[in-house]
PDB file of C-alpha atoms in Angstrom:
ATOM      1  CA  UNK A   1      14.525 -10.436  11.102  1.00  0.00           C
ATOM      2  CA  UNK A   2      15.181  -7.047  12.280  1.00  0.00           C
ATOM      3  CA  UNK A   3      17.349  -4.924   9.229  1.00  0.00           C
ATOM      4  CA  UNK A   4      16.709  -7.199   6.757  1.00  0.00           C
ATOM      5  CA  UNK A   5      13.147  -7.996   4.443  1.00  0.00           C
ATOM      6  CA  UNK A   6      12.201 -11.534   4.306  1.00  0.00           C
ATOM      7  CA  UNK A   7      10.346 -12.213   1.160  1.00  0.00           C
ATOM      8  CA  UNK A   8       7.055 -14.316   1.418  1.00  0.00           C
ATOM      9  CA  UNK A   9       8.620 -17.364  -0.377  1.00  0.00           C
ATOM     10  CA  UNK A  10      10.827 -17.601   2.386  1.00  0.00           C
ATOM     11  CA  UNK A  11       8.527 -16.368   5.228  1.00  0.00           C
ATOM     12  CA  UNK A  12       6.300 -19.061   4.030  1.00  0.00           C
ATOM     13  CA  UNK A  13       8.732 -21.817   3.071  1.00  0.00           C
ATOM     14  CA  UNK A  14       7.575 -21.902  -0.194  1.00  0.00           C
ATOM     15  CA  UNK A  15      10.684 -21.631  -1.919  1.00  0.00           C
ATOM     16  CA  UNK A  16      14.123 -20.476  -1.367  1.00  0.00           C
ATOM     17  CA  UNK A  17      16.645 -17.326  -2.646  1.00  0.00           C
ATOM     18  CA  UNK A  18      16.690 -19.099  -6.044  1.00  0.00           C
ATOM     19  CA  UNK A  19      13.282 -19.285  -6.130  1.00  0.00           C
ATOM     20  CA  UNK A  20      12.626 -15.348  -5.038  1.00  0.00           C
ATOM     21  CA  UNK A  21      15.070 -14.306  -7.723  1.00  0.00           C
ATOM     22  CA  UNK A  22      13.475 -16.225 -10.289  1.00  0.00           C
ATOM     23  CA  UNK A  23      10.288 -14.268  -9.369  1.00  0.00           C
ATOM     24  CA  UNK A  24      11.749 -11.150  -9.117  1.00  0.00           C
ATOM     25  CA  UNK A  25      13.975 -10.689 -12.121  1.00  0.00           C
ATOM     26  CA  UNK A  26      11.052 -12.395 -14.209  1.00  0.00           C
ATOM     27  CA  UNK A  27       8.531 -10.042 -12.893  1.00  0.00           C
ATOM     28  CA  UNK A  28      10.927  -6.661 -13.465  1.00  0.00           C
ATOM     29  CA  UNK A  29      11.810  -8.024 -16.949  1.00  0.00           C
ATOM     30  CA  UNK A  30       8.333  -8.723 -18.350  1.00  0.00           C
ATOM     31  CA  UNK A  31       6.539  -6.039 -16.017  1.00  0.00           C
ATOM     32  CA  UNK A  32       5.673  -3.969 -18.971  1.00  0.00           C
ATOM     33  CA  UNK A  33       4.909  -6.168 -21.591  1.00  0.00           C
ATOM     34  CA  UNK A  34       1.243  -5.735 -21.695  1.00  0.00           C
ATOM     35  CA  UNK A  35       2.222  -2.097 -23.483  1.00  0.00           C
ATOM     36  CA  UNK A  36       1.874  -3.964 -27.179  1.00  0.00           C
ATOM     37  CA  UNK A  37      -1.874  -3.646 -26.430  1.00  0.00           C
ATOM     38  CA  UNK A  38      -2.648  -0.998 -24.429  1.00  0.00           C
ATOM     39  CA  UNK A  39      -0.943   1.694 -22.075  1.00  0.00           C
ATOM     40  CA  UNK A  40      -4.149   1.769 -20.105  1.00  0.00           C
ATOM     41  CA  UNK A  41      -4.393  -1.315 -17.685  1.00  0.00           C
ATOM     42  CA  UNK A  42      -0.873  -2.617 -19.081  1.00  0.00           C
ATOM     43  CA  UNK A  43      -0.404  -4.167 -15.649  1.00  0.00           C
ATOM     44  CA  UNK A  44      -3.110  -6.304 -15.452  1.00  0.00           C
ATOM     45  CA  UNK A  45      -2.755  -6.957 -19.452  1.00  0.00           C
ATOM     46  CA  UNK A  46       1.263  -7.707 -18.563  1.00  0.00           C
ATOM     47  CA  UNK A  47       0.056 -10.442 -15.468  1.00  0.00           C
ATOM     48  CA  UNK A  48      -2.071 -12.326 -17.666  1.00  0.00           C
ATOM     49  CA  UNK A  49      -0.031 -12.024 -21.249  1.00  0.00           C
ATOM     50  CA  UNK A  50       3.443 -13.698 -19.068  1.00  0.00           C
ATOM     51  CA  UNK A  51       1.678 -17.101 -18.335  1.00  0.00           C
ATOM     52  CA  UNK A  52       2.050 -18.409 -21.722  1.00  0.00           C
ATOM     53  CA  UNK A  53       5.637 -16.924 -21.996  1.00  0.00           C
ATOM     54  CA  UNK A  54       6.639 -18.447 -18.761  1.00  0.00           C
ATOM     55  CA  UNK A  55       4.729 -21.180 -17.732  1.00  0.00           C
ATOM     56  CA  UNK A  56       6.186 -23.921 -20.224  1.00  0.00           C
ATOM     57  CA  UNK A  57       9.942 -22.606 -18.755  1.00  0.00           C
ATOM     58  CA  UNK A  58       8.728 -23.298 -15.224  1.00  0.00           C
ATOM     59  CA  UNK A  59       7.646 -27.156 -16.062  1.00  0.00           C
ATOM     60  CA  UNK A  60      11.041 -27.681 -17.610  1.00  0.00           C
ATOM     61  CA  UNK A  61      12.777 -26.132 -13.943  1.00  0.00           C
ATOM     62  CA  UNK A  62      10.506 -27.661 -11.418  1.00  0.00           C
ATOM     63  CA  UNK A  63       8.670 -30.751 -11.739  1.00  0.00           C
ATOM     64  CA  UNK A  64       6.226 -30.410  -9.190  1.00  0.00           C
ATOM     65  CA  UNK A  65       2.770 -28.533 -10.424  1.00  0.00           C
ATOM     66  CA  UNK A  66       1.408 -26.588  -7.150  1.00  0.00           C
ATOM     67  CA  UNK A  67       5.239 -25.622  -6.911  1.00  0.00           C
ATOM     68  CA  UNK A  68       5.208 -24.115 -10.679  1.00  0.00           C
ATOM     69  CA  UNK A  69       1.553 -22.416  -9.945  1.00  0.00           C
ATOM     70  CA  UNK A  70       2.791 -21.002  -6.882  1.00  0.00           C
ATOM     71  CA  UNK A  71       5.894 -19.305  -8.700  1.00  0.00           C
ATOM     72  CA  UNK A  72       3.883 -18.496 -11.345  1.00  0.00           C
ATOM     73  CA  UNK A  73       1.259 -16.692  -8.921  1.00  0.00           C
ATOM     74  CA  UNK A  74       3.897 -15.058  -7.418  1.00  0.00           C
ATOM     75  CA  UNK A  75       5.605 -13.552 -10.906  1.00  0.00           C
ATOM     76  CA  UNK A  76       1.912 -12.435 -12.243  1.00  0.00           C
ATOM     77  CA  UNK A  77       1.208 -10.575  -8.733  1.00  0.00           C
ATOM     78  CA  UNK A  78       3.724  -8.879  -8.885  1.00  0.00           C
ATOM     79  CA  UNK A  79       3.663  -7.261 -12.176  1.00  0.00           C
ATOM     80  CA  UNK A  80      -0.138  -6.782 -11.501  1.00  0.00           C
ATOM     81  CA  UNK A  81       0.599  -4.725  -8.084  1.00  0.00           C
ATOM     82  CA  UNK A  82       3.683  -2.482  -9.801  1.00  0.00           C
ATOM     83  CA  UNK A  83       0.433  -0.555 -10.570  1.00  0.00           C
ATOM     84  CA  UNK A  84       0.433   2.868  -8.241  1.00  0.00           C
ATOM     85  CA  UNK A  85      -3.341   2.304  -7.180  1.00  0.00           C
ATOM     86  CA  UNK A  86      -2.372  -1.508  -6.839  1.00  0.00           C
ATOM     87  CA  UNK A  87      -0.750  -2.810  -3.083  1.00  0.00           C
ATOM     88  CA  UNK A  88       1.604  -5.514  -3.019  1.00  0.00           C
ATOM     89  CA  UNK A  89       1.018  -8.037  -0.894  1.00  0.00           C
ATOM     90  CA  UNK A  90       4.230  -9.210  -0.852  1.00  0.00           C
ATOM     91  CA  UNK A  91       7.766  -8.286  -0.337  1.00  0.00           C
ATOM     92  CA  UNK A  92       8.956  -9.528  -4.300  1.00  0.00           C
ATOM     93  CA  UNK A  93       6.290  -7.395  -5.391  1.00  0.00           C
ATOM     94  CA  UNK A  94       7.478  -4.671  -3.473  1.00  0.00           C
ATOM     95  CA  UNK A  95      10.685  -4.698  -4.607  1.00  0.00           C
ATOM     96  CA  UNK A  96       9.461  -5.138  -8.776  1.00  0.00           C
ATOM     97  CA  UNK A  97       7.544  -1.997  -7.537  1.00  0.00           C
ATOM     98  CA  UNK A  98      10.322  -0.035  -6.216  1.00  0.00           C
ATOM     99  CA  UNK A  99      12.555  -0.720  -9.133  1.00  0.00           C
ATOM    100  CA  UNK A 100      10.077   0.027 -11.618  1.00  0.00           C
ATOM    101  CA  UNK A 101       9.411   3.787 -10.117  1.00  0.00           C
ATOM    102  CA  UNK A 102      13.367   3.989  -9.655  1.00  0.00           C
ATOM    103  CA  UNK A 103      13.464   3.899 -13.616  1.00  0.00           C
ATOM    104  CA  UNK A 104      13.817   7.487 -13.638  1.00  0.00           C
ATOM    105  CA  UNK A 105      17.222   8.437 -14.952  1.00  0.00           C
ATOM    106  CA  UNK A 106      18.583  10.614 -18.014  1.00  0.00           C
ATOM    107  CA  UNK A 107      18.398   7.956 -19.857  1.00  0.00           C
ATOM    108  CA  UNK A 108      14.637   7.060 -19.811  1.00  0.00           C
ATOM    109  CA  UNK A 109      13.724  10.386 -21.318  1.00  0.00           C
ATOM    110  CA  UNK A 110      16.946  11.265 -23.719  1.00  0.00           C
ATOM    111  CA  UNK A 111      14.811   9.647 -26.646  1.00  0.00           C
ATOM    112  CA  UNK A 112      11.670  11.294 -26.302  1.00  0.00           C
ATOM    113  CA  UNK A 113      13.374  14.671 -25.663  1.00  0.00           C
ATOM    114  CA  UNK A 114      15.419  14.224 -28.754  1.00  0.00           C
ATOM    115  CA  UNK A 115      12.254  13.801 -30.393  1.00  0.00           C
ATOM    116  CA  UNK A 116      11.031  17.277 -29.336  1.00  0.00           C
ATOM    117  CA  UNK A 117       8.678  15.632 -26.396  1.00  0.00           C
ATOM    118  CA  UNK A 118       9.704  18.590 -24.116  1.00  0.00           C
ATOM    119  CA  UNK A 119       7.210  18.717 -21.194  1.00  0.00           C
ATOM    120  CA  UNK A 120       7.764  18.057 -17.300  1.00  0.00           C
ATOM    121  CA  UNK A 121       8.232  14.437 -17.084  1.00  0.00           C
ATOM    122  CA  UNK A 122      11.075  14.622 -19.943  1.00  0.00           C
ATOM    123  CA  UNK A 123      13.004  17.584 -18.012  1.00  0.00           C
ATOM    124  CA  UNK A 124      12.434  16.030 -14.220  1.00  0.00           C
ATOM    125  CA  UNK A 125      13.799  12.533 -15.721  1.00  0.00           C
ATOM    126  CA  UNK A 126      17.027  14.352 -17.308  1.00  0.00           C
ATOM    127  CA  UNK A 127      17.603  16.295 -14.335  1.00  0.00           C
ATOM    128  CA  UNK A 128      18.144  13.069 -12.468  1.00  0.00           C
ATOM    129  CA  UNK A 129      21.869  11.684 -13.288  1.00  0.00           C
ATOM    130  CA  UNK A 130      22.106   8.575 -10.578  1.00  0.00           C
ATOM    131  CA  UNK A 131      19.635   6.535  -8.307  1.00  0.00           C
ATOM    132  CA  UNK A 132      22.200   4.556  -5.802  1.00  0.00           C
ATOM    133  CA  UNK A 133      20.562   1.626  -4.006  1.00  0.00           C
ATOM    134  CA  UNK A 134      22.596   0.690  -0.899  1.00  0.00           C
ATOM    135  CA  UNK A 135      22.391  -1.100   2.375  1.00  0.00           C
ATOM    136  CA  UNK A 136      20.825   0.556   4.861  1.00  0.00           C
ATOM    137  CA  UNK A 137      19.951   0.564   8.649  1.00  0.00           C
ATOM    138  CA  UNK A 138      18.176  -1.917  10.535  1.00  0.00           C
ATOM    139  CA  UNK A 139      15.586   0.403  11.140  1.00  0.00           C
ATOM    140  CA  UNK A 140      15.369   1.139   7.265  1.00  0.00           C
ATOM    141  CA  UNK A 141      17.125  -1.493   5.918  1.00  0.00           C
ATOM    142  CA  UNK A 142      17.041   0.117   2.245  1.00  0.00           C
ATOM    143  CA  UNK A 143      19.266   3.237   1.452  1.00  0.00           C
ATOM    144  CA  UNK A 144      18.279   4.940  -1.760  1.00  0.00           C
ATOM    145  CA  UNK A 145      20.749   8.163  -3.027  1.00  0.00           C
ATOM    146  CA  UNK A 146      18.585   9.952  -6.157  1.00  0.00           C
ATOM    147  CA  UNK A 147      21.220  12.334  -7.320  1.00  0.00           C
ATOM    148  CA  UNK A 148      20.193  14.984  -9.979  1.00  0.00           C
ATOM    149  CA  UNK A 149      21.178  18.435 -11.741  1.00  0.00           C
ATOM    150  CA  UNK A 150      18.402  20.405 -10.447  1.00  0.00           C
ATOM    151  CA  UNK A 151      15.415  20.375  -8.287  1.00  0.00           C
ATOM    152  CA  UNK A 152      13.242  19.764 -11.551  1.00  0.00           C
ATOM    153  CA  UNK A 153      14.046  15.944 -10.896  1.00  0.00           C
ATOM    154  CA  UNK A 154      11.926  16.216  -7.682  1.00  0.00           C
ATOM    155  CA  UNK A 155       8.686  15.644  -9.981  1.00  0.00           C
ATOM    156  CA  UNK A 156       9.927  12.464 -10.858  1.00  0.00           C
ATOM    157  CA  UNK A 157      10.539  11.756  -7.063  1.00  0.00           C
ATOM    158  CA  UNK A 158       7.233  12.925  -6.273  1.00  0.00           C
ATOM    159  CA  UNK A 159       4.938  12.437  -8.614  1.00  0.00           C
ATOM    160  CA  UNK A 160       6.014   8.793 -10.136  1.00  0.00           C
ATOM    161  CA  UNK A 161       8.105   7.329  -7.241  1.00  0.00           C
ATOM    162  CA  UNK A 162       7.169   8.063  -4.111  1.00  0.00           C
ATOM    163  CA  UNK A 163       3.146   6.235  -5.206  1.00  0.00           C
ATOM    164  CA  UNK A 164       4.886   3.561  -6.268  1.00  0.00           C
ATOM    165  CA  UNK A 165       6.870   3.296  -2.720  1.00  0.00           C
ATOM    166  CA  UNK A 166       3.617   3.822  -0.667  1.00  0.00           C
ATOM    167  CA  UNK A 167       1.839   0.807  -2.615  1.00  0.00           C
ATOM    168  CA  UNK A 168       5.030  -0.981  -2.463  1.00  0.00           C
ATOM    169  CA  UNK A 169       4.123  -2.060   1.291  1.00  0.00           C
ATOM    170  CA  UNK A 170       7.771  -1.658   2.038  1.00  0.00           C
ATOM    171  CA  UNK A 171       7.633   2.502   2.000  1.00  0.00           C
ATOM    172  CA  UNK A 172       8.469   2.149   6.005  1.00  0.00           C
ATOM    173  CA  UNK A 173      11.645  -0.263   5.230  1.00  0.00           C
ATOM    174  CA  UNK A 174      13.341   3.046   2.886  1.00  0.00           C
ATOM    175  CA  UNK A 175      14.959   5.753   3.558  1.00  0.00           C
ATOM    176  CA  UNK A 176      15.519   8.314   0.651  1.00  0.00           C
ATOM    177  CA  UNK A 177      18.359  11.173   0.237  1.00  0.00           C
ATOM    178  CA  UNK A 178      17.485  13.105  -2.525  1.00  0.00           C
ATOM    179  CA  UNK A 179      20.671  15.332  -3.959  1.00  0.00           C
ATOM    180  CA  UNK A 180      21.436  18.104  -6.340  1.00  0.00           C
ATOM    181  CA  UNK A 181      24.794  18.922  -7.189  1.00  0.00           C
ATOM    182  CA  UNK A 182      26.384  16.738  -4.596  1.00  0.00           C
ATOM    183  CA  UNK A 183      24.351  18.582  -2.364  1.00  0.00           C
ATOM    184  CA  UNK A 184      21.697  16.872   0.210  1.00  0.00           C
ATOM    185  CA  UNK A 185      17.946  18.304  -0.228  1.00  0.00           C
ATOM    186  CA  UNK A 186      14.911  17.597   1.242  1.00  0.00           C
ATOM    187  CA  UNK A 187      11.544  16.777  -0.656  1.00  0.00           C
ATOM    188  CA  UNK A 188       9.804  18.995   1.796  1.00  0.00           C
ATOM    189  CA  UNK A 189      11.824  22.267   1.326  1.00  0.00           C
ATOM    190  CA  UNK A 190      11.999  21.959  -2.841  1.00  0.00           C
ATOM    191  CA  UNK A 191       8.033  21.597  -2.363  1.00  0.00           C
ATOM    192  CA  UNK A 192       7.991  24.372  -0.056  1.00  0.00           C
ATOM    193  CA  UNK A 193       9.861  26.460  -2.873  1.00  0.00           C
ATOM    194  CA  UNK A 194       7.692  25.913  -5.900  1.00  0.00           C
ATOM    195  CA  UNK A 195       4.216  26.577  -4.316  1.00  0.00           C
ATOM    196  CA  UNK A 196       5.588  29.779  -3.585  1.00  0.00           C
ATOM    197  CA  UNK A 197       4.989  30.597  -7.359  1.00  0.00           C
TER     198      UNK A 197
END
C-alpha cells in the first residue's frame, strides 16, 4: 500500500506480523555471529552457523515443516544480504540491513577509542550522538534523523550506511536528515567541503 512497506511474508501470505518479527529480530540479533570465525565473509558464515541455533526453536513454535523452512529461509537471507555487495530481496532483509548500518553511534566506537584505536571510523562514529527512526511520508514512508557533533560523522553516513541503504532495496522508501549541532546539513555540501582540501 502506498506509505507503508509490506514485507514479503505478508505480500506472499506466507506468514503474518508475528511471523515477520520473528524473522526480523532473529536475523538483527544473530546477524553477526559468524565473527567467532572469521571477519571476512562473516555474513555468509553467520546464515549458515544460525540453522543449528534456530532451527530446533522453530519445530517447537510451528508444527508444520515447509512453514519452519520457509521462516528459516527467510532469517538466513537476511543476515546473508546485510552484506554491502549483497541485495536483499526482501523487505525483512532490508530492514536487518538498514539497522545494521544505523549501528553507528558513540557508543559503538567508545571501546576501541579508549583503547587508543584512534583512526577515522572511531572519530566519525563518536561524532554521531543520535540516529532517530520515525514515521515518515507516504512517498518515503521511513524518516531517519542522524544527529552528530561534527561533520566527521558524515564518514560513517557515507561510507558504511548509505551501501548498506542502496543494497537494502528499500533506499527509495528513506528519507535521511543528517544534523550537527541541532543544525540541518546536507551530505552533498559537507562532501563539497572536504574535497576542497
Amino acid at each position: 500500500t502506498r506509505g507503508e512497506i509490506t514485507p514479503a511474508l505478508i505480500h506472499h501470505n506466507l506468514g503474518d506480523q508475528d511471523d515477520v518479527a520473528l524473522v526480523c529480530l532473529t536475523a538483527a540479533y544473530l546477524h553477526d555471529i559468524g565473527h567467532v570465525t572469521h571477519r571476512s565473509f562473516h555474513e555468509l558464515i553467520s546464515s549458515l552457523m544460525v540453522k543449528e541455533l534456530i532451527y530446533p526453536k522453530l519445530k517447537k513454535i510451528y508444527p508444520v515443516t515447509a512453514k519452519r523452512i520457509q521462516l528459516l529461509s527467510h532469517i538466513q537471507h537476511a543476515i546473508f544480504a546485510h552484506a554491502m555487495d549483497i541485495a536483499c530481496l526482501t523487505p525483512e532483509a532490508g530492514f536487518v540491513t538498514i539497522a545494521d548500518g544505523l549501528d553507528m553511534t558513540q557508543g559503538r566506537s567508545r571501546k576501541p577509542y579508549d583503547l587508543g584505536k584512534v583512526d577515522i571510523h572511531s572519530i566519525s562514529a563518536l561524532s554521531i550522538t543520535e540516529v532517530e527512526i520515525l514515521k515518515g511520508t507516504k512517498k518515503k514512508p521511513i524518516r531517519l534523523n542522524i544527529h552528530m557533533i561534527s561533520e566527521a560523522g558524515v564518514f560513517q553516513v557515507e561510507e558504511v550506511f548509505l551501501p548498506k541503504l542502496r543494497s537494502s532495496g528499500l533506499a527509495d522508501e528513506v528519507e535521511i536528515n543528517t544534523l550537527v549541532n541541532g543544525k540541518p546539513i546536507a551530505l552533498s555540501q559537507v562532501l563539497r567541503m572536504y574535497k576542497k582540501f
